[in-house]
Protein backbone atom coordinates (compact mmCIF):
# COMPACT_ATOMS: atom_id res chain seq x y z
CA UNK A 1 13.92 14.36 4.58
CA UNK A 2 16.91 16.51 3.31
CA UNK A 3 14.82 19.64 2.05
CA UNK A 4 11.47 20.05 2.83
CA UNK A 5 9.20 20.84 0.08
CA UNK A 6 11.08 17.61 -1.89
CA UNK A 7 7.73 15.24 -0.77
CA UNK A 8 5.41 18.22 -2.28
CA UNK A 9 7.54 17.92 -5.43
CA UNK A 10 7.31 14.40 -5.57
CA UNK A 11 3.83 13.92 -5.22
CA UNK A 12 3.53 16.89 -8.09
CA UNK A 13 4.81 14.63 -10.41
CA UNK A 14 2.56 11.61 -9.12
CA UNK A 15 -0.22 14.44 -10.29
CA UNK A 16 1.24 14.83 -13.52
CA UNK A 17 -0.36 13.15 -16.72
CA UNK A 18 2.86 11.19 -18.36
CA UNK A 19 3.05 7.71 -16.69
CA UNK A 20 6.59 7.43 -16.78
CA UNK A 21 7.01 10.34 -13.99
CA UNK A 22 3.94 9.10 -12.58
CA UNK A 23 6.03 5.91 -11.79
CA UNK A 24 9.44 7.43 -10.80
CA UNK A 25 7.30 9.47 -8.53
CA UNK A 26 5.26 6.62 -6.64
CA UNK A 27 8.32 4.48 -6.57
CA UNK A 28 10.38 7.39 -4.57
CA UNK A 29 7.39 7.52 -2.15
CA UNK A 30 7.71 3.89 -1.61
CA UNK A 31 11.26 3.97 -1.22
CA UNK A 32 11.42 7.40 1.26
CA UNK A 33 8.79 5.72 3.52
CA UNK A 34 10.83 2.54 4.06
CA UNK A 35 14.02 3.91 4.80
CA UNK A 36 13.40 5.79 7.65
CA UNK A 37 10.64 6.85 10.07
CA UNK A 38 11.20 10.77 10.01
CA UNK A 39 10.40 10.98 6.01
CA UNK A 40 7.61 8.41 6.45
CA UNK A 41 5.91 10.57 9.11
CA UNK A 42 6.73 13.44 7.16
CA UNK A 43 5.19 11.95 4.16
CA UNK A 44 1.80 10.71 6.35
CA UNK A 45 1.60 14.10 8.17
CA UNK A 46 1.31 15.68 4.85
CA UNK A 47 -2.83 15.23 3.69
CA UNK A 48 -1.76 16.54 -0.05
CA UNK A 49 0.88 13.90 -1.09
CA UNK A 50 -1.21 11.06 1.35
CA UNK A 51 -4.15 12.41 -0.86
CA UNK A 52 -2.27 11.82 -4.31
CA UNK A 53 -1.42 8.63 -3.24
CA UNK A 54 -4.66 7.30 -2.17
CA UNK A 55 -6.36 9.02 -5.29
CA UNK A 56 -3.61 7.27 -7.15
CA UNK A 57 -4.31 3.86 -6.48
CA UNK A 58 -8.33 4.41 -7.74
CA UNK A 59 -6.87 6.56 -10.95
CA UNK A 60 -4.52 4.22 -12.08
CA UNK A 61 -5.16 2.75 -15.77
CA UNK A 62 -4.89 -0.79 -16.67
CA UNK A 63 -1.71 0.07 -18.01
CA UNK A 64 -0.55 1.90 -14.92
CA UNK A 65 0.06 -1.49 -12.53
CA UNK A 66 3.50 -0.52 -11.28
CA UNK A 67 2.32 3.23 -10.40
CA UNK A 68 -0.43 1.48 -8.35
CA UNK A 69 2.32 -0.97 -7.08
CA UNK A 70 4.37 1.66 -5.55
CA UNK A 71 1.43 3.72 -4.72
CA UNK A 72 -0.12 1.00 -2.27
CA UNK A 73 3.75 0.05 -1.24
CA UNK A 74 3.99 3.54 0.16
CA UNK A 75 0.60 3.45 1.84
CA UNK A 76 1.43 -0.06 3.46
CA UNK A 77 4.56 1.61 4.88
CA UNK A 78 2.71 4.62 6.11
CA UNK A 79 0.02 2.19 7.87
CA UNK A 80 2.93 0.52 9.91
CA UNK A 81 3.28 3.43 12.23
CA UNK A 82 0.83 3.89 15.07
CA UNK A 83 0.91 7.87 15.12
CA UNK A 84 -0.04 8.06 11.24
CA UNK A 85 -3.15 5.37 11.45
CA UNK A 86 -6.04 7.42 12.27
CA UNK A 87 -4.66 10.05 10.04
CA UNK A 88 -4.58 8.14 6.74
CA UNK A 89 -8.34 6.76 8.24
CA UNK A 90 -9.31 10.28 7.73
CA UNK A 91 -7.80 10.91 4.18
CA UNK A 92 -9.39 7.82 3.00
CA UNK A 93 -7.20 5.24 3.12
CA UNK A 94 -9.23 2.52 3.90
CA UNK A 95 -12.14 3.11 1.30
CA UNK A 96 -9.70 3.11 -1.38
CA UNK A 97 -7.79 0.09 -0.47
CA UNK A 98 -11.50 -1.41 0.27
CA UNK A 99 -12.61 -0.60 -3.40
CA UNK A 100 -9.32 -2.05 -4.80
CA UNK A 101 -9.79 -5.09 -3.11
CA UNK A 102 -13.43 -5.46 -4.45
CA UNK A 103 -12.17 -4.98 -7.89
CA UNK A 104 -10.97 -8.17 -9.02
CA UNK A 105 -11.76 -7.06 -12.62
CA UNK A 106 -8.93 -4.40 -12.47
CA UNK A 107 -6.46 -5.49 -14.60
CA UNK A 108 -2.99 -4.59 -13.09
CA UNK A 109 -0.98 -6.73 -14.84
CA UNK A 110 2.15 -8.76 -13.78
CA UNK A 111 1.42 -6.79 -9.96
CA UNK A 112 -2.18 -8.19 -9.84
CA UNK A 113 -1.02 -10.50 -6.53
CA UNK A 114 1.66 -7.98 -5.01
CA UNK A 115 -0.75 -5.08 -4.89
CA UNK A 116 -3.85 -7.11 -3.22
CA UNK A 117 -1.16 -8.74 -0.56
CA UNK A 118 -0.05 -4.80 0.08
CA UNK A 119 -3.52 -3.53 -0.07
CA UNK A 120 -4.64 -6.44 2.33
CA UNK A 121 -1.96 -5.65 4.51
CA UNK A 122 -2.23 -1.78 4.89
CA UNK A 123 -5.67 -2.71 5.32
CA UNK A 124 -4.59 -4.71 8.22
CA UNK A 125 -2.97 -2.25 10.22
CA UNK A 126 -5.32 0.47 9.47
CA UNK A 127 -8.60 -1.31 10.18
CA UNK A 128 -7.51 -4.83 11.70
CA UNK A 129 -7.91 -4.06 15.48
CA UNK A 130 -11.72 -3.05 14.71
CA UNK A 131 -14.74 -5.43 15.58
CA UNK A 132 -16.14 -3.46 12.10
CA UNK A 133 -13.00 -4.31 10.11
CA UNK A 134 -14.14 -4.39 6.38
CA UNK A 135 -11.23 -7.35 5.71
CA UNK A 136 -14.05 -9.81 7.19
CA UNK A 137 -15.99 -9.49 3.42
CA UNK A 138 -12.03 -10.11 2.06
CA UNK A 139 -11.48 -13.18 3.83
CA UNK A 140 -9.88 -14.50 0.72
CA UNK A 141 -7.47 -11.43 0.32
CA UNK A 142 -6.25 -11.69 4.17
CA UNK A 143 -5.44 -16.11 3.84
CA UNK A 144 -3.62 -15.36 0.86
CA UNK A 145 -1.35 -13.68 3.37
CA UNK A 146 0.04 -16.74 4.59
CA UNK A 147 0.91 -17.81 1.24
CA UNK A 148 2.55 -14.53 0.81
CA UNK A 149 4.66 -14.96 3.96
CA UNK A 150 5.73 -18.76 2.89
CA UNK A 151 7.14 -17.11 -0.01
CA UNK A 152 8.99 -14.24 1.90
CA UNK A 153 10.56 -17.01 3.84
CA UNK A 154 11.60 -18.96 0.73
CA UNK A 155 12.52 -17.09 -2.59
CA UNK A 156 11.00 -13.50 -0.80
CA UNK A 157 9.10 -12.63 -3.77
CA UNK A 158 5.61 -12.64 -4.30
CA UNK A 159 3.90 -11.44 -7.52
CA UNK A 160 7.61 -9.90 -8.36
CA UNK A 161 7.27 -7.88 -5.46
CA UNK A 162 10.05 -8.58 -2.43
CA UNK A 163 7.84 -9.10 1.23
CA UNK A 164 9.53 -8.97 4.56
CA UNK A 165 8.09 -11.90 6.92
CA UNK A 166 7.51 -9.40 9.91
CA UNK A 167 5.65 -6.92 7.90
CA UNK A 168 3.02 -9.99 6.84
CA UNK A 169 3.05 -10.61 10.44
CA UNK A 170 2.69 -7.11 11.39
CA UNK A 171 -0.76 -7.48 9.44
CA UNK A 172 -1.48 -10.92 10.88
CA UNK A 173 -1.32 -9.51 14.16
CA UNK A 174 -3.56 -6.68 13.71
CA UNK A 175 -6.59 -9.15 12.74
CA UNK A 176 -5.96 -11.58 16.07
CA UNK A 177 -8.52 -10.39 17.89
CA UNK A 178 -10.87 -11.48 15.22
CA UNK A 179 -10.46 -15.65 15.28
């Protein structure tokens, strides 16, 4: 990251009440953590802005899908690095991803089937490699995974969200050990 104290700033405005900055905010979380390694650690090393993004995904109104969208994005990306797993374990990760996966009721709108594939997959490669793994109550969530790769191989959207093949696989792998 260019200038550090520019992820604090960020995740300030994730904090902040008006949903359009709330948005912006999530969505240039997302985007810092997939374009390169050093801001994504940067971004998991930092418990604040990890916290605001976890706490983000359980605060977000019915109104608010795409702030949850880019809010679990940026957590998926995060839970693709070894080094930052047991980190975002600690700050809660997995019980909030757990909880929005047991919320079918949650209406998130038009993101409804990208944010339970990204959920399911941060999930994944947080928790996966566990005999305890809490995906084995969300069997449903984790086959709909192959669906979700299908598409990435075809059109590459899923629930207007673009997946990569190898990050569904990523996931896939994770959960092998538990035929």
């Amino acid at each position: 990251v260019a200038e550090r104290g520019l992820v604090e700033a960020v995740a300030v405005l994730l904090e902040s009440g008006r949903r359009s900055a709330r948005e912006d905010a999530a969505r240039v979380l997302s985007v810092m953590v997939g374009h390169g390694r050093s801001a994504a650690t940067e971004i998991g090393g930092n418990a604040e802005v990890v916290g605001s993004l976890v706490g983000s995904i359980a605060k977000a109104q019915d109104d608010e899908g795409e702030v949850r969208l880019w809010c679990v994005s940026a957590l998926h990306g995060l839970s693709r690095l070894p080094a930052l797993r047991q980190g975002l374990a600690e700050r809660g990760l997995e019980d909030g991803l757990v909880r929005l996966l047991a919320t079918t009721e949650v209406e998130v709108g038009e993101w409804a089937e990208a944010i339970h594939a990204l959920a399911t997959m941060a999930l994944c490669n947080v928790s996966g490699l566990r005999a305890d793994t809490p995906l084995l109550q969300h069997r449903p969530h984790v086959r709909s995974l192959v669906h979700v790769m299908a598409m990435g191989m075809t059109t590459g959207e899923y629930g207007r969200f673009r997946f990569r093949c190898g990050h569904v696989l990523g996931a896939l792998q994770a959960l092998a050990s538990h035929e």
